[in-house]
Amino acid sequence: MDQQKNVLVIGAGIAGMKACLLLAKTGKQVYLVEKLPIIGGKTIKNEESFPNLECSTCMVAPVQQEILQHPNIKTLTLSEVEKIEGDIGNFTIIINKKARYVSDTDCIGCDMCFDPCPVSISNEWEENLMNKKAIYVPCSGSLPNVPTIDTEHCYHFNGKQECNACVEACMFEAINFDDKDEKVEIQVGAVIIATGSDIYDVSLLPQFGYGKHPGIYTSMEFERLFASNGPTSGELTIRNSEKTPKSIAIIHCVGRKEQDYCSGICCMYSAKHAHFIKHKLPDTKIYNFYRDICVPGKTYQKFVEKINDIETQMIYHNSMDELNILHNENEITIEYITGKSKKETLTVDMVILASALNPGKDFSDISKMAKIDLDKNGFFITNQEKVGSVESTKPGIFIAGCAEGPKDVQTSVIQAEAAVSGVMSCLDS
Ligand SMILES: Cc1cc2nc3c(=O)[nH]c(=O)nc-3n(C[C@H](O)[C@H](O)[C@H](O)COP(=O)(O)OP(=O)(O)OC[C@H]3O[C@@H](n4cnc5c(N)ncnc54)[C@H](O)[C@@H]3O)c2cc1C
Ligand code: SF4
Ligand code: SF4
């Protein structure tokens, strides 16, 4: 059988997108499979990106645009790989592509269909900090800028009442309730898995009071709170109120003990959060509760020192097990043991839980489907016999970005480039 030259990339975060563009530029046909209705991954949730605090949208939007316009890249959103069969040079892939119910050729992204929709539901992409309609795009600036319909909540699909309001509002006849899910079969020579990672579910640790007080946030919720295209247009106010926090505690390493590894980026994004707060609310007091500060590399140490030393108060505490967040309607109190084994408390208006990253829920299914191994923590493992390799335990399948383990954007992109050179060296040009 002839060797296939096409490549499949799973996951349209920064790692997957960068890999696609490089492959497409070499003339390869690339299939990019993304489970969400939009491309961009976690990076587009950030207003600014450490270490240079550059505007994330300015960094990522040109990449997203190029992906969507490149003739060698076929992007399949709302899609998941269902079957991977074969070996290096000849993989057969079956993809389950869900119906969008809105035509990406007819829709011009005018948003006229949103307002008339009578349904209002929580927007998970916005970390449930705001609502969306049953016909929606996850955030403003979504790419592709074409809405999708949530069939579980849409009245037309769930039969709760008759509704045609979005169809009536659309002057471009772009909405099609008869759209159907599809099975797409493709042949590729190599695969890059760039499915990113999940974020540790802090509600599993009741000592931190997450979900019990409106002032307690996860780090990703805080990213959206700060974002100018986010739920409060970048206003730092406490959930369900107009109140501006006068004091904020950042708790490092939440979930680290349970995950048994350091995610390596939380100290950096926490320093970035402290910088955001000082920039927006210069009089707000910031306290960093830490046991370890992990900032590798030549630029990161300086970034953290500059921000933490000047803009925040660092509080070393003795034990994560003995740090408890107590709350009543008006106050959040952090109870902790100091480095000198003394019990102390501190009352603040807002808490940010710097949560660890963990493997995606479907990593185990993907590993079985692709016949590749996971490491003991549940991330995809690379071939340990080849130093620095990004090849998985099966030839022809490569891993890039946070799918291999938590990391920053820069390292994710470097791995994407390494995965592309791996693909190029295993497929004839
Ligand atoms: C709160 C927070 C702040 C951060 N701030 C910074 C920062 O300032 N600077 C920095 O360098 N790094 C930062 N990071 C880290 C940064 O987010 C990651 O380095 C980056 O997102 C990794 O990119 P990725 O492409 O590997 O994964 P992701 O960005 O997670 O993208 C993975 C993509 O794959 C898709 N996907 C997942 N599973 C499947 C599947 N089965 N099928 C199809 N598609 C799938 C996902 O929907 C997603 O679109 C931050 C992380 C967090 C949590
Ligand atoms: S579906 Fe129609 S109304 Fe809605 S954004 Fe697209 S073109 Fe506009
Ligand atoms: S048909 Fe569904 S998506 Fe369209 S307006 Fe009605 S409830 Fe909303």
Coordinates of C-alpha atoms and ligand atoms in Angstrom, one line a residue:
M1 CA 0.0 0.0 0.0
D2 CA 1.3 3.5 -0.9
Q3 CA 2.4 5.7 2.1
Q4 CA -0.1 8.4 2.9
K5 CA 1.3 12.0 3.0
N6 CA -1.7 13.5 4.9
V7 CA -1.4 14.3 8.6
L8 CA -4.1 14.3 11.3
V9 CA -3.7 16.8 14.2
I10 CA -6.1 16.3 17.2
G11 CA -6.7 19.5 19.2
A12 CA -6.7 23.1 18.0
G13 CA -4.9 24.8 20.9
I14 CA -1.7 26.7 20.3
A15 CA 0.3 23.4 19.9
G16 CA -2.0 21.8 17.4
M17 CA -2.5 25.1 15.4
K18 CA 1.2 25.8 15.1
A19 CA 1.9 22.2 14.0
C20 CA -0.8 22.4 11.3
L21 CA 0.5 25.7 9.9
L22 CA 4.1 24.3 9.6
L23 CA 2.9 21.1 8.0
A24 CA 0.6 23.0 5.6
K25 CA 3.5 25.2 4.5
T26 CA 5.5 22.1 3.5
G27 CA 2.6 21.2 1.1
K28 CA 1.1 18.5 3.3
Q29 CA -2.7 18.2 3.5
V30 CA -3.6 18.5 7.2
Y31 CA -6.8 17.6 9.0
L32 CA -7.3 19.5 12.3
V33 CA -9.9 17.9 14.6
E34 CA -11.3 20.1 17.4
K35 CA -14.1 19.0 19.8
L36 CA -15.3 22.5 20.6
P37 CA -17.1 24.8 18.1
I38 CA -14.1 27.2 18.0
I39 CA -10.3 26.9 17.6
G40 CA -7.7 28.4 19.9
G41 CA -7.6 26.3 23.0
K42 CA -6.9 27.8 26.5
T43 CA -4.6 30.6 25.2
I44 CA -7.5 32.6 23.9
K45 CA -9.0 32.6 27.4
N46 CA -6.1 34.8 28.6
E47 CA -6.1 38.6 28.2
E48 CA -2.3 38.7 28.4
S49 CA 0.4 36.0 28.3
F50 CA 3.4 35.7 30.5
P51 CA 6.4 36.3 30.4
N52 CA 6.1 39.3 28.1
L53 CA 2.5 40.1 29.1
E54 CA 1.7 40.4 25.4
C55 CA -2.0 40.6 24.3
S56 CA -3.0 36.9 23.8
T57 CA -5.6 37.7 21.1
C58 CA -3.0 39.6 19.1
M59 CA -0.7 36.6 19.4
V60 CA -3.3 33.9 18.6
A61 CA -5.9 35.5 16.2
P62 CA -3.5 35.7 13.2
V63 CA -2.7 32.0 13.7
Q64 CA -6.4 31.1 13.9
Q65 CA -7.2 33.2 10.8
E66 CA -4.4 31.6 8.8
I67 CA -5.6 28.1 9.9
L68 CA -9.1 28.8 8.7
Q69 CA -8.0 30.2 5.4
H70 CA -5.1 27.9 4.5
P71 CA -6.0 25.7 1.4
N72 CA -4.0 22.7 2.8
I73 CA -5.8 22.7 6.2
K74 CA -9.2 21.1 6.7
T75 CA -10.6 22.2 10.1
L76 CA -13.2 20.0 11.6
T77 CA -14.8 21.6 14.6
L78 CA -17.4 20.0 16.9
S79 CA -15.5 16.8 16.0
E80 CA -13.8 13.9 17.8
V81 CA -11.8 11.0 16.6
E82 CA -13.6 7.7 17.0
K83 CA -11.2 5.2 15.5
I84 CA -7.5 5.0 14.7
E85 CA -6.4 1.9 12.8
G86 CA -3.2 1.0 11.0
D87 CA 0.4 1.9 11.3
I88 CA 2.9 4.6 10.4
G89 CA 2.4 5.7 6.8
N90 CA -1.1 4.2 6.7
F91 CA -3.6 5.1 9.4
T92 CA -7.3 5.0 8.8
I93 CA -9.2 7.5 10.9
I94 CA -12.9 7.8 11.6
I95 CA -14.1 11.1 12.9
N96 CA -17.5 11.9 14.4
K97 CA -18.4 15.4 13.3
K98 CA -21.4 16.8 15.1
A99 CA -24.0 19.0 13.4
R100 CA -23.6 22.8 13.9
Y101 CA -27.1 23.6 12.6
V102 CA -25.7 26.8 11.1
S103 CA -24.0 26.9 7.7
D104 CA -20.5 28.2 7.8
T105 CA -20.8 29.4 4.2
D106 CA -24.0 31.3 4.6
C107 CA -23.6 32.8 8.1
I108 CA -21.9 36.2 8.3
G109 CA -21.5 36.2 12.1
C110 CA -23.9 39.2 12.5
D111 CA -25.3 37.9 15.9
M112 CA -28.9 38.8 15.0
C113 CA -30.1 35.4 16.0
F114 CA -28.9 35.6 19.7
D115 CA -31.3 38.2 21.2
P116 CA -34.6 36.6 20.0
C117 CA -33.6 33.2 21.6
P118 CA -35.8 32.8 24.7
V119 CA -33.3 30.3 26.3
S120 CA -30.6 31.4 28.7
I121 CA -28.1 28.9 30.1
S122 CA -24.7 28.9 31.8
N123 CA -21.7 29.4 29.5
E124 CA -19.1 26.8 30.4
W125 CA -16.5 28.3 28.1
E126 CA -16.8 31.5 30.2
E127 CA -16.2 29.3 33.4
N128 CA -20.0 29.7 34.1
L129 CA -19.5 33.4 35.0
M130 CA -22.1 34.5 32.5
N131 CA -25.0 33.0 30.5
K132 CA -25.4 32.3 26.8
K133 CA -28.4 31.6 24.5
A134 CA -29.2 28.2 23.1
I135 CA -27.8 29.5 19.8
Y136 CA -24.4 30.9 20.6
V137 CA -20.7 31.4 20.1
P138 CA -18.6 30.7 23.2
C139 CA -17.1 34.2 23.5
S140 CA -16.9 37.4 21.6
G141 CA -14.1 37.1 19.0
S142 CA -14.8 33.3 18.5
L143 CA -13.2 31.8 15.4
P144 CA -14.9 30.5 13.3
N145 CA -17.4 33.3 14.1
V146 CA -20.4 31.0 13.3
P147 CA -22.8 30.1 16.1
T148 CA -23.9 26.6 17.0
I149 CA -27.1 25.3 18.6
D150 CA -27.2 23.6 22.0
T151 CA -29.8 21.0 21.2
E152 CA -30.2 19.9 24.8
H153 CA -31.6 23.3 25.7
C154 CA -33.0 24.6 22.4
Y155 CA -36.9 24.4 22.5
H156 CA -37.1 23.3 18.9
F157 CA -35.0 20.2 19.7
N158 CA -36.1 19.4 23.2
G159 CA -39.8 19.9 22.4
K160 CA -40.5 22.1 25.5
Q161 CA -42.3 24.6 23.4
E162 CA -42.4 25.6 19.7
C163 CA -39.7 28.0 18.7
N164 CA -38.4 29.3 15.4
A165 CA -37.2 32.7 16.6
C166 CA -33.5 32.3 15.4
V167 CA -34.5 31.2 12.0
E168 CA -36.9 34.2 11.6
A169 CA -34.1 36.6 12.8
C170 CA -31.5 35.3 10.3
M171 CA -31.7 37.2 7.0
F172 CA -29.2 34.9 5.4
E173 CA -31.1 31.7 5.9
A174 CA -28.0 30.2 7.5
I175 CA -29.8 28.1 10.2
N176 CA -30.7 24.5 9.2
F177 CA -32.5 22.3 11.8
D178 CA -32.1 19.3 9.5
D179 CA -28.3 19.4 9.7
K180 CA -27.0 15.9 10.7
D181 CA -24.0 14.4 12.5
E182 CA -21.5 12.8 10.1
K183 CA -18.9 10.1 10.1
V184 CA -15.8 11.3 8.2
E185 CA -13.2 8.7 7.1
I186 CA -9.7 9.9 6.3
Q187 CA -6.3 8.2 5.5
V188 CA -3.2 9.8 7.0
G189 CA 0.5 8.8 7.3
A190 CA 1.0 10.3 10.8
V191 CA -0.9 11.8 13.7
I192 CA -0.1 14.6 16.2
I193 CA -2.0 14.5 19.5
A194 CA -2.3 18.1 20.9
T195 CA -5.3 17.8 23.1
G196 CA -4.0 20.0 25.9
S197 CA -4.9 19.3 29.6
D198 CA -7.7 19.8 32.0
I199 CA -7.6 21.9 35.1
Y200 CA -7.8 20.3 38.5
D201 CA -11.4 20.4 39.9
V202 CA -10.9 22.4 43.1
S203 CA -14.4 21.5 44.4
L204 CA -12.9 18.1 45.2
L205 CA -11.0 19.8 48.1
P206 CA -13.7 21.2 50.4
Q207 CA -11.1 22.9 52.7
F208 CA -10.9 25.7 50.0
G209 CA -14.6 26.5 50.0
Y210 CA -14.9 26.7 46.3
G211 CA -18.5 27.1 45.1
K212 CA -19.6 28.1 48.6
H213 CA -18.7 31.8 48.6
P214 CA -18.9 34.2 45.6
G215 CA -15.5 35.7 46.3
I216 CA -13.6 32.4 45.8
Y217 CA -12.3 31.9 42.2
T218 CA -10.3 29.4 40.3
S219 CA -7.3 30.8 38.3
M220 CA -9.1 30.2 35.0
E221 CA -12.2 32.0 36.3
F222 CA -9.9 34.9 37.2
E223 CA -8.4 35.0 33.7
R224 CA -12.0 35.4 32.3
L225 CA -12.8 38.0 34.9
F226 CA -9.8 40.1 33.8
A227 CA -10.5 39.6 30.1
S228 CA -11.8 42.6 28.2
N229 CA -14.0 40.2 26.1
G230 CA -15.1 38.4 29.3
P231 CA -18.2 38.4 31.5
T232 CA -17.5 41.8 33.2
S233 CA -15.6 43.3 30.2
G234 CA -12.5 43.2 32.4
E235 CA -14.0 44.9 35.6
L236 CA -12.6 43.3 38.7
T237 CA -15.8 42.9 40.7
I238 CA -16.9 40.1 43.0
R239 CA -19.3 37.6 41.5
N240 CA -23.0 38.6 41.7
S241 CA -22.1 42.1 43.1
E242 CA -20.6 45.4 42.1
K243 CA -18.1 45.2 44.9
T244 CA -14.4 45.8 44.1
P245 CA -12.1 43.7 46.2
K246 CA -9.8 45.6 48.6
S247 CA -7.8 42.5 49.4
I248 CA -7.0 39.4 47.4
A249 CA -5.3 36.1 48.5
I250 CA -3.7 33.9 45.8
I251 CA -3.3 30.3 47.1
H252 CA -0.5 28.4 45.2
C253 CA -0.3 24.7 44.5
V254 CA -4.0 23.8 44.9
G255 CA -4.3 20.1 43.9
R256 CA -0.6 19.7 43.6
K257 CA -0.4 17.1 46.4
E258 CA -3.3 15.2 45.0
Q259 CA -1.7 15.2 41.5
D260 CA 1.7 14.3 42.8
Y261 CA 3.6 16.7 40.4
C262 CA 4.3 20.4 40.0
S263 CA 2.4 21.9 37.1
G264 CA 5.3 24.3 36.6
I265 CA 3.2 27.3 35.3
C266 CA 1.0 28.2 38.3
C267 CA 3.6 30.5 40.0
M268 CA 4.1 32.3 36.7
Y269 CA 0.4 32.8 36.0
S270 CA -0.2 33.8 39.7
A271 CA 2.5 36.5 39.4
K272 CA 0.7 37.6 36.2
H273 CA -2.6 37.8 38.1
A274 CA -0.9 39.9 40.9
H275 CA 0.3 42.2 38.2
F276 CA -3.2 42.5 36.6
I277 CA -4.7 43.3 40.0
K278 CA -2.1 46.0 40.8
H279 CA -2.5 47.5 37.3
K280 CA -6.4 47.7 37.7
L281 CA -6.7 48.3 41.4
P282 CA -3.5 49.8 42.7
D283 CA -4.7 50.1 46.3
T284 CA -5.8 46.5 46.6
K285 CA -3.6 44.4 48.9
I286 CA -2.4 41.1 47.4
Y287 CA -1.2 38.1 49.5
N288 CA 0.5 35.1 48.0
F289 CA 0.2 31.9 50.1
Y290 CA 3.0 29.5 49.0
R291 CA 5.1 26.6 50.1
D292 CA 7.2 26.4 46.9
I293 CA 8.0 28.9 44.2
C294 CA 8.8 27.1 40.9
V295 CA 10.0 29.4 38.2
P296 CA 12.6 27.8 35.9
G297 CA 14.6 29.5 33.2
K298 CA 16.4 32.8 32.7
T299 CA 13.4 35.1 32.3
Y300 CA 10.8 33.6 34.7
Q301 CA 12.8 34.1 37.9
K302 CA 13.1 37.8 37.2
F303 CA 9.4 38.2 36.2
V304 CA 8.2 36.6 39.5
E305 CA 10.7 38.4 41.7
K306 CA 9.9 41.8 40.2
I307 CA 6.1 41.3 40.6
N308 CA 6.0 39.4 43.9
D309 CA 8.6 41.5 45.8
I310 CA 7.2 44.9 44.8
E311 CA 3.5 44.3 44.4
T312 CA 2.5 41.5 46.8
Q313 CA 3.0 40.2 50.3
M314 CA 4.5 36.7 50.2
I315 CA 3.2 34.4 53.1
Y316 CA 5.0 31.1 53.5
H317 CA 2.8 28.5 55.2
N318 CA 3.8 25.2 56.7
S319 CA 1.2 22.8 55.4
M320 CA -1.4 22.7 52.6
D321 CA -3.4 20.3 54.7
E322 CA -3.7 22.9 57.5
L323 CA -4.7 25.8 55.2
N324 CA -8.4 26.2 55.4
I325 CA -10.7 28.8 53.9
L326 CA -13.6 29.8 56.2
H327 CA -16.4 32.0 55.1
N328 CA -19.6 33.6 56.1
E329 CA -21.8 35.9 54.1
N330 CA -19.5 38.9 54.4
E331 CA -16.0 37.6 54.9
I332 CA -13.5 35.1 53.7
T333 CA -10.9 34.1 56.3
I334 CA -7.8 32.1 55.6
E335 CA -6.6 30.0 58.5
Y336 CA -3.0 28.7 58.1
I337 CA 0.2 27.6 60.0
T338 CA 3.2 29.9 59.6
G339 CA 6.8 28.8 58.9
K340 CA 7.3 29.1 62.7
S341 CA 4.4 26.7 63.3
K342 CA 2.1 29.4 64.6
K343 CA -1.6 29.4 63.7
E344 CA -2.7 32.7 62.0
T345 CA -5.7 34.0 60.1
L346 CA -6.1 36.6 57.4
T347 CA -9.4 38.1 56.2
V348 CA -9.7 39.0 52.5
D349 CA -12.5 39.9 50.0
M350 CA -11.4 37.6 47.2
V351 CA -9.4 34.3 46.9
I352 CA -7.8 32.9 43.7
L353 CA -7.1 29.2 43.8
A354 CA -4.0 28.5 41.6
S355 CA -5.1 25.1 40.5
A356 CA -2.9 22.3 39.0
L357 CA -3.3 21.1 35.5
N358 CA -4.3 17.4 35.0
P359 CA -4.8 15.0 32.1
G360 CA -7.9 15.3 30.0
K361 CA -10.9 13.0 30.9
D362 CA -10.7 11.2 27.6
F363 CA -6.9 10.6 27.5
S364 CA -7.4 7.0 28.6
D365 CA -9.9 6.3 25.7
I366 CA -7.6 8.0 23.2
S367 CA -4.6 6.0 24.4
K368 CA -6.5 2.7 23.9
M369 CA -7.8 3.8 20.5
A370 CA -4.4 4.9 19.3
K371 CA -2.6 2.0 21.1
I372 CA -0.2 4.3 22.9
D373 CA 0.8 4.5 26.5
L374 CA 0.1 7.1 29.3
D375 CA 2.5 7.9 32.1
K376 CA 1.7 7.2 35.7
N377 CA -0.1 10.6 36.0
G378 CA -2.3 9.9 33.0
F379 CA -0.6 12.2 30.4
F380 CA 0.6 10.8 27.0
I381 CA 4.1 9.4 27.4
T382 CA 6.8 9.9 24.7
N383 CA 9.3 7.3 23.7
Q384 CA 11.7 7.2 26.6
E385 CA 14.3 5.3 24.5
K386 CA 14.9 8.4 22.3
V387 CA 16.3 11.4 24.3
G388 CA 14.0 14.4 24.0
S389 CA 11.7 12.7 21.5
V390 CA 8.0 13.8 21.1
E391 CA 7.1 10.5 19.4
S392 CA 4.6 8.4 21.4
T393 CA 5.1 4.7 22.1
K394 CA 3.7 4.0 18.6
P395 CA 5.7 5.0 15.6
G396 CA 4.0 7.7 13.5
I397 CA 2.0 9.1 16.4
F398 CA 3.5 12.3 18.1
I399 CA 2.5 14.3 21.2
A400 CA 2.8 18.1 21.6
G401 CA 1.9 20.6 24.2
C402 CA 0.1 20.0 27.5
A403 CA -1.2 16.6 26.3
E404 CA 2.3 15.4 27.3
G405 CA 2.3 17.3 30.6
P406 CA 1.6 20.8 31.9
K407 CA 3.7 23.5 30.3
D408 CA 3.7 27.1 29.1
V409 CA 2.9 28.3 25.6
Q410 CA 6.5 28.7 24.5
T411 CA 7.4 25.1 25.3
S412 CA 4.1 23.8 23.8
V413 CA 5.0 25.5 20.5
I414 CA 8.6 24.1 20.7
Q415 CA 7.1 20.6 21.1
A416 CA 4.7 21.2 18.1
E417 CA 7.7 22.1 16.0
A418 CA 9.5 19.0 17.1
A419 CA 6.5 16.9 16.3
V420 CA 6.4 18.4 12.8
S421 CA 10.0 17.5 12.3
G422 CA 9.2 14.0 13.5
V423 CA 6.4 13.7 11.0
M424 CA 8.6 15.0 8.2
S425 CA 11.4 12.5 9.0
C426 CA 9.0 9.6 9.1
L427 CA 7.0 10.4 5.9
D428 CA 8.6 10.6 2.5
S429 CA 8.1 14.1 1.1
Ligands
LIG1 C1 -5.0 29.9 34.3 C2 -3.9 29.7 33.3 C3 -3.2 30.8 32.8 C4 -2.2 30.6 31.9 N1 -1.4 31.6 31.5 C5 -0.4 31.4 30.7 C6 0.4 32.5 30.2 O1 0.2 33.7 30.6 N2 1.5 32.2 29.4 C7 1.9 30.9 29.1 O2 2.9 30.7 28.4 N3 1.1 29.9 29.4 C8 0.0 30.1 30.2 N4 -0.8 29.0 30.6 C9 -0.6 27.7 30.0 C10 -1.2 27.6 28.6 O3 -2.6 27.7 28.7 C11 -0.8 26.3 27.9 O4 0.6 26.3 27.8 C12 -1.4 26.2 26.5 O5 -2.8 26.3 26.5 C13 -1.0 24.8 25.9 O6 -1.5 24.7 24.7 P1 -2.0 23.3 24.1 O7 -2.3 23.5 22.6 O8 -1.1 22.2 24.5 O9 -3.4 22.9 24.9 P2 -4.9 23.7 25.0 O10 -4.6 25.2 24.9 O11 -5.4 23.1 26.2 O12 -5.6 23.2 23.6 C14 -6.0 21.9 23.5 C15 -7.1 21.9 22.5 O13 -7.5 20.5 22.2 C16 -8.9 20.4 22.2 N5 -9.2 19.0 22.6 C17 -9.0 18.4 23.8 N6 -9.4 17.1 23.7 C18 -9.8 16.8 22.4 C19 -10.3 15.7 21.7 N7 -10.4 14.5 22.3 N8 -10.6 15.8 20.4 C20 -10.5 17.0 19.8 N9 -10.0 18.2 20.4 C21 -9.7 18.0 21.7 C22 -9.4 21.4 23.3 O14 -10.7 21.7 23.2 C23 -8.4 22.5 23.0 O15 -9.0 23.4 22.0 C24 -1.9 29.2 31.5 C25 -2.7 28.1 31.9 C26 -3.7 28.4 32.8 C27 -4.5 27.2 33.3
SF4_2 S1 -26.9 32.5 11.9 FE1 -27.7 34.2 10.7 S2 -28.4 35.7 12.3 FE2 -27.0 34.2 13.3 S3 -25.0 35.1 13.2 FE3 -25.2 33.8 11.4 S4 -25.9 35.1 9.7 FE4 -26.3 36.2 11.7
SF4_3 S1 -35.1 27.5 18.0 FE1 -33.8 27.1 19.7 S2 -31.9 28.2 19.3 FE2 -33.5 29.0 18.0 S3 -34.3 30.8 19.1 FE3 -35.6 29.0 19.6 S4 -34.7 28.1 21.4 FE4 -33.2 29.5 20.6

